[in-house]
């Protein structure tokens, strides 16, 4: 998935449909498998993206770990088992990930240019990713054979 992310992010030249699937997957893994497995997954994804990209080493590792920490902290305030909580946590994770990437790129590269179009596309992407999170959570639950009650706010032990 990491290798295909760059290909799938803009297959038709429509930047505003950039779905951050790895953030959704990280949030689902946090809900389904806990903190340790998700932290290892996030760090591994960051390392893989750093290795296969020609960019600044450590940039994507920091981004993936920041997504993990936003999900960790966000899950203390919002219920990740509830679709509303999934939308909020995933949206905030993508927002802070994009903001962190922009700030780090600005610090380490003076050639970065920001436009209103880019910011609007980023906001649209954040919204699309957040709103699609419950759909992916349902799909992943279906593929794992988990009952639909898990998304209604019950704990995994009760279902």
PDB file of C-alpha atoms in Angstrom:
ATOM      1  CA  UNK A   1       0.000   0.000   0.000  1.00  0.00           C
ATOM      2  CA  UNK A   2       2.837   2.372   0.800  1.00  0.00           C
ATOM      3  CA  UNK A   3       4.370   1.940  -2.643  1.00  0.00           C
ATOM      4  CA  UNK A   4       1.050   2.509  -4.406  1.00  0.00           C
ATOM      5  CA  UNK A   5       0.085   5.587  -2.395  1.00  0.00           C
ATOM      6  CA  UNK A   6       2.057   7.900  -4.664  1.00  0.00           C
ATOM      7  CA  UNK A   7       0.434   6.417  -7.752  1.00  0.00           C
ATOM      8  CA  UNK A   8      -3.092   6.485  -6.360  1.00  0.00           C
ATOM      9  CA  UNK A   9      -2.916   9.933  -4.798  1.00  0.00           C
ATOM     10  CA  UNK A  10      -3.471  11.691  -8.129  1.00  0.00           C
ATOM     11  CA  UNK A  11      -4.349   9.169 -10.863  1.00  0.00           C
ATOM     12  CA  UNK A  12      -6.642  11.512 -12.837  1.00  0.00           C
ATOM     13  CA  UNK A  13      -5.076  14.885 -12.081  1.00  0.00           C
ATOM     14  CA  UNK A  14      -7.638  15.669  -9.376  1.00  0.00           C
ATOM     15  CA  UNK A  15      -5.616  16.748  -6.358  1.00  0.00           C
ATOM     16  CA  UNK A  16      -8.688  17.505  -4.246  1.00  0.00           C
ATOM     17  CA  UNK A  17      -9.670  13.808  -4.149  1.00  0.00           C
ATOM     18  CA  UNK A  18      -6.457  12.884  -2.344  1.00  0.00           C
ATOM     19  CA  UNK A  19      -7.640  10.281   0.175  1.00  0.00           C
ATOM     20  CA  UNK A  20      -5.179   9.666   3.018  1.00  0.00           C
ATOM     21  CA  UNK A  21      -5.805   5.930   3.266  1.00  0.00           C
ATOM     22  CA  UNK A  22      -2.837   5.275   5.580  1.00  0.00           C
ATOM     23  CA  UNK A  23      -4.293   7.582   8.221  1.00  0.00           C
ATOM     24  CA  UNK A  24      -7.636   5.768   8.045  1.00  0.00           C
ATOM     25  CA  UNK A  25      -5.844   2.423   8.263  1.00  0.00           C
ATOM     26  CA  UNK A  26      -3.763   3.614  11.215  1.00  0.00           C
ATOM     27  CA  UNK A  27      -6.909   4.746  13.062  1.00  0.00           C
ATOM     28  CA  UNK A  28      -8.622   1.426  12.385  1.00  0.00           C
ATOM     29  CA  UNK A  29      -5.601  -0.557  13.555  1.00  0.00           C
ATOM     30  CA  UNK A  30      -5.549   1.541  16.733  1.00  0.00           C
ATOM     31  CA  UNK A  31      -9.191   0.685  17.372  1.00  0.00           C
ATOM     32  CA  UNK A  32      -8.825  -3.003  16.509  1.00  0.00           C
ATOM     33  CA  UNK A  33      -5.342  -3.952  17.745  1.00  0.00           C
ATOM     34  CA  UNK A  34      -4.265  -1.344  20.295  1.00  0.00           C
ATOM     35  CA  UNK A  35      -1.464   1.131  20.847  1.00  0.00           C
ATOM     36  CA  UNK A  36       1.636  -1.007  20.487  1.00  0.00           C
ATOM     37  CA  UNK A  37       0.746  -2.652  17.182  1.00  0.00           C
ATOM     38  CA  UNK A  38      -0.401   0.663  15.745  1.00  0.00           C
ATOM     39  CA  UNK A  39       2.743   2.475  16.856  1.00  0.00           C
ATOM     40  CA  UNK A  40       4.916  -0.164  15.211  1.00  0.00           C
ATOM     41  CA  UNK A  41       2.781   0.000  12.050  1.00  0.00           C
ATOM     42  CA  UNK A  42       3.000   3.806  11.890  1.00  0.00           C
ATOM     43  CA  UNK A  43       6.747   3.841  12.422  1.00  0.00           C
ATOM     44  CA  UNK A  44       7.223   1.078   9.834  1.00  0.00           C
ATOM     45  CA  UNK A  45       5.097   2.917   7.269  1.00  0.00           C
ATOM     46  CA  UNK A  46       7.058   6.100   7.868  1.00  0.00           C
ATOM     47  CA  UNK A  47      10.368   4.295   7.387  1.00  0.00           C
ATOM     48  CA  UNK A  48       9.138   2.631   4.189  1.00  0.00           C
ATOM     49  CA  UNK A  49       7.916   5.906   2.711  1.00  0.00           C
ATOM     50  CA  UNK A  50      11.214   7.576   3.646  1.00  0.00           C
ATOM     51  CA  UNK A  51      13.240   4.765   2.062  1.00  0.00           C
ATOM     52  CA  UNK A  52      11.293   4.765  -1.190  1.00  0.00           C
ATOM     53  CA  UNK A  53      10.904   8.516  -1.528  1.00  0.00           C
ATOM     54  CA  UNK A  54      13.739  10.694  -2.633  1.00  0.00           C
ATOM     55  CA  UNK A  55      12.950  13.354  -0.081  1.00  0.00           C
ATOM     56  CA  UNK A  56      14.146  14.424   3.310  1.00  0.00           C
ATOM     57  CA  UNK A  57      14.934  11.396   5.473  1.00  0.00           C
ATOM     58  CA  UNK A  58      12.771  11.181   8.561  1.00  0.00           C
ATOM     59  CA  UNK A  59      10.065  13.492   7.202  1.00  0.00           C
ATOM     60  CA  UNK A  60       7.439  10.820   6.638  1.00  0.00           C
ATOM     61  CA  UNK A  61       8.450   8.874   9.732  1.00  0.00           C
ATOM     62  CA  UNK A  62       7.709  11.997  11.750  1.00  0.00           C
ATOM     63  CA  UNK A  63       4.417  12.464   9.887  1.00  0.00           C
ATOM     64  CA  UNK A  64       3.247   8.889  10.510  1.00  0.00           C
ATOM     65  CA  UNK A  65       4.233   9.020  14.171  1.00  0.00           C
ATOM     66  CA  UNK A  66       2.412  12.346  14.536  1.00  0.00           C
ATOM     67  CA  UNK A  67      -0.715  10.700  13.093  1.00  0.00           C
ATOM     68  CA  UNK A  68      -0.363   7.944  15.682  1.00  0.00           C
ATOM     69  CA  UNK A  69      -0.036  10.437  18.541  1.00  0.00           C
ATOM     70  CA  UNK A  70      -3.024  12.482  17.333  1.00  0.00           C
ATOM     71  CA  UNK A  71      -5.100   9.285  17.229  1.00  0.00           C
ATOM     72  CA  UNK A  72      -3.808   8.298  20.684  1.00  0.00           C
ATOM     73  CA  UNK A  73      -4.692  11.666  22.227  1.00  0.00           C
ATOM     74  CA  UNK A  74      -7.897  12.078  20.197  1.00  0.00           C
ATOM     75  CA  UNK A  75      -9.187   8.702  21.324  1.00  0.00           C
ATOM     76  CA  UNK A  76      -9.133   9.980  24.901  1.00  0.00           C
ATOM     77  CA  UNK A  77     -11.598  12.745  23.993  1.00  0.00           C
ATOM     78  CA  UNK A  78     -13.666  11.087  21.247  1.00  0.00           C
ATOM     79  CA  UNK A  79     -14.961   7.545  20.895  1.00  0.00           C
ATOM     80  CA  UNK A  80     -13.184   5.839  18.000  1.00  0.00           C
ATOM     81  CA  UNK A  81     -15.909   3.183  17.948  1.00  0.00           C
ATOM     82  CA  UNK A  82     -18.492   5.823  16.994  1.00  0.00           C
ATOM     83  CA  UNK A  83     -18.665   7.146  13.375  1.00  0.00           C
ATOM     84  CA  UNK A  84     -18.705  10.743  14.629  1.00  0.00           C
ATOM     85  CA  UNK A  85     -15.526  10.120  16.637  1.00  0.00           C
ATOM     86  CA  UNK A  86     -13.915   8.402  13.638  1.00  0.00           C
ATOM     87  CA  UNK A  87     -14.627  11.416  11.421  1.00  0.00           C
ATOM     88  CA  UNK A  88     -13.260  13.878  13.983  1.00  0.00           C
ATOM     89  CA  UNK A  89     -10.124  11.917  14.880  1.00  0.00           C
ATOM     90  CA  UNK A  90      -9.196  11.068  11.283  1.00  0.00           C
ATOM     91  CA  UNK A  91      -9.849  14.635  10.076  1.00  0.00           C
ATOM     92  CA  UNK A  92      -7.751  16.190  12.834  1.00  0.00           C
ATOM     93  CA  UNK A  93      -4.994  13.619  12.216  1.00  0.00           C
ATOM     94  CA  UNK A  94      -4.815  14.481   8.519  1.00  0.00           C
ATOM     95  CA  UNK A  95      -4.979  18.210   9.265  1.00  0.00           C
ATOM     96  CA  UNK A  96      -2.094  18.100  11.728  1.00  0.00           C
ATOM     97  CA  UNK A  97      -0.095  15.719   9.517  1.00  0.00           C
ATOM     98  CA  UNK A  98      -0.411  18.092   6.550  1.00  0.00           C
ATOM     99  CA  UNK A  99       0.399  21.111   8.705  1.00  0.00           C
ATOM    100  CA  UNK A 100       3.462  19.407  10.148  1.00  0.00           C
ATOM    101  CA  UNK A 101       4.680  18.378   6.691  1.00  0.00           C
ATOM    102  CA  UNK A 102       4.264  21.935   5.409  1.00  0.00           C
ATOM    103  CA  UNK A 103       6.092  23.434   8.387  1.00  0.00           C
ATOM    104  CA  UNK A 104       8.975  20.947   8.156  1.00  0.00           C
ATOM    105  CA  UNK A 105       9.278  21.453   4.403  1.00  0.00           C
ATOM    106  CA  UNK A 106       9.282  25.216   4.926  1.00  0.00           C
ATOM    107  CA  UNK A 107      12.012  24.932   7.559  1.00  0.00           C
ATOM    108  CA  UNK A 108      14.284  22.667   5.538  1.00  0.00           C
ATOM    109  CA  UNK A 109      13.512  23.906   2.011  1.00  0.00           C
ATOM    110  CA  UNK A 110      13.180  27.546   1.066  1.00  0.00           C
ATOM    111  CA  UNK A 111      11.690  26.627  -2.343  1.00  0.00           C
ATOM    112  CA  UNK A 112       8.253  25.736  -0.971  1.00  0.00           C
ATOM    113  CA  UNK A 113       5.422  27.890  -2.311  1.00  0.00           C
ATOM    114  CA  UNK A 114       1.893  27.924  -0.854  1.00  0.00           C
ATOM    115  CA  UNK A 115      -1.156  28.985  -2.818  1.00  0.00           C
ATOM    116  CA  UNK A 116      -4.833  29.418  -1.953  1.00  0.00           C
ATOM    117  CA  UNK A 117      -5.652  26.586  -4.345  1.00  0.00           C
ATOM    118  CA  UNK A 118      -3.298  24.241  -2.532  1.00  0.00           C
ATOM    119  CA  UNK A 119      -4.808  25.131   0.839  1.00  0.00           C
ATOM    120  CA  UNK A 120      -8.367  24.653  -0.453  1.00  0.00           C
ATOM    121  CA  UNK A 121      -7.412  21.291  -1.978  1.00  0.00           C
ATOM    122  CA  UNK A 122      -5.871  20.261   1.351  1.00  0.00           C
ATOM    123  CA  UNK A 123      -9.023  21.211   3.256  1.00  0.00           C
ATOM    124  CA  UNK A 124     -11.186  19.310   0.768  1.00  0.00           C
ATOM    125  CA  UNK A 125      -8.878  16.293   1.078  1.00  0.00           C
ATOM    126  CA  UNK A 126      -9.120  16.441   4.875  1.00  0.00           C
ATOM    127  CA  UNK A 127     -12.907  16.504   4.657  1.00  0.00           C
ATOM    128  CA  UNK A 128     -13.080  13.630   2.147  1.00  0.00           C
ATOM    129  CA  UNK A 129     -10.728  11.512   4.239  1.00  0.00           C
ATOM    130  CA  UNK A 130     -12.625  12.185   7.462  1.00  0.00           C
ATOM    131  CA  UNK A 131     -16.039  11.521   5.950  1.00  0.00           C
ATOM    132  CA  UNK A 132     -14.897   8.295   4.296  1.00  0.00           C
ATOM    133  CA  UNK A 133     -13.344   6.916   7.502  1.00  0.00           C
ATOM    134  CA  UNK A 134     -16.582   5.327   8.846  1.00  0.00           C
ATOM    135  CA  UNK A 135     -17.135   3.633   5.482  1.00  0.00           C
ATOM    136  CA  UNK A 136     -13.660   2.109   5.557  1.00  0.00           C
ATOM    137  CA  UNK A 137     -14.087   1.116   9.203  1.00  0.00           C
ATOM    138  CA  UNK A 138     -17.300  -0.718   8.245  1.00  0.00           C
ATOM    139  CA  UNK A 139     -15.515  -2.390   5.314  1.00  0.00           C
ATOM    140  CA  UNK A 140     -12.599  -3.484   7.499  1.00  0.00           C
ATOM    141  CA  UNK A 141     -14.987  -4.806  10.159  1.00  0.00           C
ATOM    142  CA  UNK A 142     -16.858  -6.744   7.493  1.00  0.00           C
ATOM    143  CA  UNK A 143     -13.624  -8.205   6.124  1.00  0.00           C
ATOM    144  CA  UNK A 144     -12.547  -9.214   9.644  1.00  0.00           C
ATOM    145  CA  UNK A 145     -15.970 -10.692  10.413  1.00  0.00           C
ATOM    146  CA  UNK A 146     -16.681  -8.273  13.262  1.00  0.00           C
ATOM    147  CA  UNK A 147     -20.346  -7.583  13.966  1.00  0.00           C
ATOM    148  CA  UNK A 148     -21.827  -4.165  13.202  1.00  0.00           C
ATOM    149  CA  UNK A 149     -22.368  -3.495  16.921  1.00  0.00           C
ATOM    150  CA  UNK A 150     -18.689  -2.603  17.309  1.00  0.00           C
ATOM    151  CA  UNK A 151     -19.213   0.708  15.472  1.00  0.00           C
ATOM    152  CA  UNK A 152     -22.236   1.627  17.576  1.00  0.00           C
ATOM    153  CA  UNK A 153     -20.152   2.459  20.628  1.00  0.00           C
ATOM    154  CA  UNK A 154     -19.879  -0.900  22.372  1.00  0.00           C
ATOM    155  CA  UNK A 155     -16.514  -2.176  23.402  1.00  0.00           C
ATOM    156  CA  UNK A 156     -15.041  -5.209  21.594  1.00  0.00           C
ATOM    157  CA  UNK A 157     -15.542  -7.285  24.773  1.00  0.00           C
ATOM    158  CA  UNK A 158     -19.313  -6.637  24.766  1.00  0.00           C
ATOM    159  CA  UNK A 159     -19.905  -7.646  21.130  1.00  0.00           C
TER     160      UNK A 159
END
